[in-house]
CSV table of C-alpha atoms in Angstrom, one decimal:
chain,number,residue,atom,x,y,z
A,1,MET,CA,10.0,-3.6,20.3
A,2,LEU,CA,6.9,-4.6,22.3
A,3,GLU,CA,8.1,-2.7,25.4
A,4,THR,CA,8.4,0.5,23.3
A,5,LEU,CA,5.0,-0.2,21.7
A,6,SER,CA,3.5,-0.7,25.1
A,7,LYS,CA,5.0,2.6,26.3
A,8,LEU,CA,3.6,4.5,23.3
A,9,LEU,CA,0.2,3.1,23.8
A,10,ASN,CA,0.2,3.9,27.5
A,11,GLN,CA,1.1,7.5,26.6
A,12,ALA,CA,-1.8,7.5,24.1
A,13,GLU,CA,-4.2,6.4,26.7
A,14,ASN,CA,-3.0,9.0,29.2
A,15,ALA,CA,-2.6,11.9,26.7
A,16,ALA,CA,-4.0,15.3,27.6
A,17,THR,CA,-5.6,15.9,24.3
A,18,GLU,CA,-7.1,13.8,21.5
A,19,ALA,CA,-4.4,15.1,19.1
A,20,GLU,CA,-1.7,13.8,21.4
A,21,ALA,CA,-3.3,10.4,21.6
A,22,GLU,CA,-3.6,10.2,17.8
A,23,ALA,CA,0.1,11.1,17.4
A,24,PHE,CA,1.1,8.3,19.9
A,25,PHE,CA,-1.2,5.8,18.1
A,26,ALA,CA,0.2,6.7,14.7
A,27,LYS,CA,3.8,6.3,16.1
A,28,ALA,CA,2.9,2.9,17.5
A,29,GLN,CA,1.5,1.7,14.2
A,30,GLU,CA,4.6,3.0,12.3
A,31,LEU,CA,6.8,1.1,14.8
A,32,ALA,CA,4.8,-2.1,14.4
A,33,THR,CA,5.0,-1.8,10.6
A,34,LEU,CA,8.7,-1.1,10.5
A,35,HIS,CA,9.3,-4.1,12.9
A,36,ALA,CA,7.1,-6.3,10.6
A,37,ILE,CA,9.2,-5.3,7.6
A,38,SER,CA,12.4,-6.1,9.4
A,39,LEU,CA,11.2,-9.5,10.5
A,40,ALA,CA,9.9,-10.3,7.0
A,41,GLU,CA,13.3,-9.5,5.5
A,42,ALA,CA,15.0,-11.6,8.1
A,43,ARG,CA,12.6,-14.5,7.3
A,44,ALA,CA,13.3,-14.2,3.6
A,45,HIS,CA,17.0,-14.6,4.2
A,46,THR,CA,16.8,-17.3,6.9
A,47,ALA,CA,17.6,-20.9,6.0
A,48,LYS,CA,14.6,-23.2,6.2
A,49,SER,CA,16.5,-25.3,8.7
A,50,GLN,CA,16.7,-22.5,11.2
A,51,GLN,CA,14.0,-21.6,13.6
A,52,ARG,CA,11.7,-18.9,12.4
A,53,GLU,CA,8.2,-17.6,12.9
A,54,GLN,CA,5.5,-19.7,11.3
A,55,PRO,CA,2.1,-18.3,10.3
A,56,THR,CA,-0.5,-19.1,12.9
A,57,HIS,CA,-3.9,-18.0,14.3
A,58,GLU,CA,-5.0,-16.7,17.6
A,59,GLN,CA,-8.4,-16.1,19.2
A,60,VAL,CA,-8.7,-12.7,20.8
A,61,MET,CA,-11.7,-12.0,23.2
A,62,VAL,CA,-13.6,-8.8,22.3
A,63,GLY,CA,-16.3,-8.7,24.9
A,64,LEU,CA,-19.0,-10.5,26.8
A,65,PRO,CA,-22.2,-11.7,25.0
A,66,ARG,CA,-24.8,-9.2,24.1
A,67,GLN,CA,-22.8,-6.1,24.6
A,68,HIS,CA,-23.7,-3.3,22.2
A,69,VAL,CA,-20.0,-2.3,21.7
A,70,ASN,CA,-18.9,-5.7,20.5
A,71,SER,CA,-19.8,-5.2,16.9
A,72,HIS,CA,-17.8,-2.0,16.8
A,73,LEU,CA,-14.8,-3.6,18.6
A,74,CYS,CA,-14.9,-6.4,16.0
A,75,LEU,CA,-14.8,-3.7,13.2
A,76,LEU,CA,-11.9,-2.0,15.0
A,77,SER,CA,-10.1,-5.4,15.1
A,78,VAL,CA,-10.5,-5.7,11.4
A,79,ALA,CA,-9.0,-2.3,10.8
A,80,ILE,CA,-6.1,-2.9,13.2
A,81,GLY,CA,-5.5,-6.4,11.6
A,82,GLU,CA,-5.5,-5.0,8.1
A,83,ALA,CA,-2.9,-2.3,9.1
A,84,ASN,CA,-0.7,-5.1,10.6
A,85,SER,CA,-0.9,-7.7,7.7
A,86,LEU,CA,-3.4,-9.9,9.6
A,87,ARG,CA,-6.6,-11.6,8.3
A,88,THR,CA,-9.6,-11.5,10.6
A,89,ASN,CA,-12.5,-13.8,11.2
A,90,ILE,CA,-15.3,-12.6,13.5
A,91,ALA,CA,-17.3,-14.9,15.7
A,92,SER,CA,-21.1,-15.0,14.9
A,93,ASN,CA,-21.9,-13.5,18.3
A,94,ASN,CA,-19.2,-10.8,18.1
A,95,THR,CA,-17.5,-11.9,21.3
A,96,TYR,CA,-14.2,-12.7,19.8
A,97,ILE,CA,-12.1,-12.5,16.6
A,98,ILE,CA,-9.5,-14.9,15.2
A,99,TRP,CA,-6.4,-13.3,13.7
A,100,PHE,CA,-4.3,-15.2,11.1
A,101,GLY,CA,-0.7,-14.1,10.6
A,102,LEU,CA,2.7,-14.2,12.2
A,103,PRO,CA,2.9,-14.3,16.0
A,104,SER,CA,4.8,-11.0,16.3
A,105,ASP,CA,2.2,-9.2,14.2
A,106,ILE,CA,-0.6,-10.7,16.2
A,107,GLU,CA,1.1,-9.7,19.5
A,108,ALA,CA,1.6,-6.1,18.3
A,109,ALA,CA,-2.0,-5.9,17.0
A,110,THR,CA,-3.4,-7.2,20.2
A,111,LEU,CA,-1.5,-4.6,22.2
A,112,LEU,CA,-2.8,-1.9,19.8
A,113,LEU,CA,-6.4,-3.3,20.0
A,114,ASN,CA,-6.5,-3.3,23.8
A,115,SER,CA,-5.3,0.3,24.0
A,116,VAL,CA,-7.4,1.7,21.2
A,117,ALA,CA,-10.6,-0.1,22.4
A,118,HIS,CA,-10.1,1.4,25.9
A,119,GLN,CA,-9.6,4.9,24.3
A,120,MET,CA,-12.7,4.5,22.1
A,121,VAL,CA,-15.0,3.5,25.0
A,122,ARG,CA,-13.6,6.3,27.2
A,123,SER,CA,-14.0,8.9,24.4
A,124,ALA,CA,-17.5,7.8,23.7
A,125,ASP,CA,-18.5,8.1,27.3
A,126,ALA,CA,-17.2,11.6,27.4
A,127,PHE,CA,-19.0,12.4,24.1
A,128,VAL,CA,-22.4,11.1,25.5
A,129,ARG,CA,-22.0,12.9,28.8
A,130,GLY,CA,-21.2,16.1,26.9
A,131,ARG,CA,-24.6,16.0,25.3
A,132,SER,CA,-23.5,17.9,22.2
A,133,TRP,CA,-25.7,15.5,20.2
A,134,ALA,CA,-28.9,16.5,22.1
A,135,GLY,CA,-31.5,18.0,19.9
A,136,GLU,CA,-30.1,16.4,16.7
A,137,ALA,CA,-32.4,14.2,14.6
A,138,ASP,CA,-31.7,10.6,14.0
A,139,LEU,CA,-31.9,10.4,10.2
A,140,GLU,CA,-31.6,6.6,10.2
A,141,ASN,CA,-34.9,6.4,12.1
A,142,GLY,CA,-37.0,8.9,10.3
A,143,GLY,CA,-35.8,12.0,12.0
A,144,THR,CA,-36.7,11.0,15.5
A,145,PRO,CA,-34.8,12.7,18.3
A,146,MET,CA,-31.3,11.4,18.9
A,147,THR,CA,-31.0,9.1,21.9
A,148,ALA,CA,-27.9,8.6,24.0
A,149,GLN,CA,-27.6,5.0,22.8
A,150,LYS,CA,-27.8,6.1,19.1
A,151,ALA,CA,-25.3,8.9,19.7
A,152,ARG,CA,-22.9,6.4,21.3
A,153,LYS,CA,-23.3,4.0,18.3
A,154,SER,CA,-22.7,6.8,15.8
A,155,TYR,CA,-19.6,7.9,17.7
A,156,TYR,CA,-18.2,4.3,17.7
A,157,THR,CA,-18.9,4.0,13.9
A,158,ALA,CA,-17.0,7.3,13.2
A,159,TYR,CA,-14.2,6.4,15.6
A,160,VAL,CA,-13.6,3.0,14.0
A,161,ARG,CA,-13.5,4.6,10.5
A,162,VAL,CA,-11.1,7.4,11.5
A,163,ILE,CA,-8.8,5.1,13.4
A,164,GLY,CA,-8.7,2.7,10.4
A,165,GLU,CA,-7.8,5.5,8.1
A,166,ARG,CA,-5.1,6.8,10.5
A,167,LEU,CA,-3.5,3.4,11.0
A,168,MET,CA,-3.3,2.8,7.3
A,169,ALA,CA,-1.8,6.3,6.8
A,170,ALA,CA,0.8,5.4,9.5
A,171,ARG,CA,1.5,2.2,7.8
A,172,ARG,CA,2.1,4.0,4.5
A,173,ASP,CA,4.3,6.5,6.2
A,174,ALA,CA,6.4,3.7,7.7
A,175,GLU,CA,6.7,2.0,4.3
A,176,ALA,CA,7.8,5.3,2.8
A,177,GLU,CA,10.3,5.8,5.6
A,178,TYR,CA,11.7,2.3,5.1
A,179,ASP,CA,12.0,2.9,1.3
A,180,ARG,CA,13.9,6.1,1.9
A,181,ALA,CA,16.3,4.6,4.4
A,182,SER,CA,16.8,1.2,2.9
A,183,GLU,CA,19.6,0.2,0.6
A,184,GLN,CA,17.7,-3.0,-0.3
A,185,ALA,CA,16.4,-3.5,-3.8
A,186,GLY,CA,12.9,-4.4,-2.8
A,187,SER,CA,10.3,-1.9,-1.5
A,188,ALA,CA,8.5,-2.2,1.8
A,189,ALA,CA,5.3,-2.9,0.1
A,190,LEU,CA,7.0,-5.8,-1.7
A,191,VAL,CA,8.4,-7.2,1.5
A,192,LEU,CA,5.1,-7.0,3.3
A,193,ARG,CA,3.2,-8.5,0.3
A,194,GLY,CA,5.6,-11.5,0.4
A,195,LYS,CA,4.8,-12.0,4.0
A,196,GLU,CA,1.1,-11.7,3.5
A,197,ILE,CA,1.2,-14.4,0.7
A,198,GLU,CA,3.1,-16.7,3.1
């Protein structure tokens, strides 16, 4: 599963258009969700004496101290964690996050974060270089002219919001697909909720 996820994320990073990249990210999130459901079901039916994944936590580095992008990368981590049934703590200096959940979910979310973060920074660079923001007013600062730094910050904010919405939509699509295809009595949402409680 992780190899397929890595391939999808690589395709997203090298996509010719933003629409292609979004489609690959959505497919990666659907795969991660379906895999999480399968693992949760297996856990529910595995005898306690057998080896199975145990909830854990892992620290994931976001960036070096005092980088402007760190706060947005932390918010991106929260969105990705939420879509993958993880709880997220953010370091006070925004240089790392701590994810709480099952190891397989953390691993999938880390792959996704690394890929999406790279794409976000690259897209923001292109947006700032394109200067489509030049001449706009910065309404947060009393209508002063927009600066490149403020334009980048606004782009990051919008990017994190849109990615969060798309990842949750992909998760809902995966849950619906599971519910259509499954012969089990419980729904995907119920399976994932049980995992989150654990």
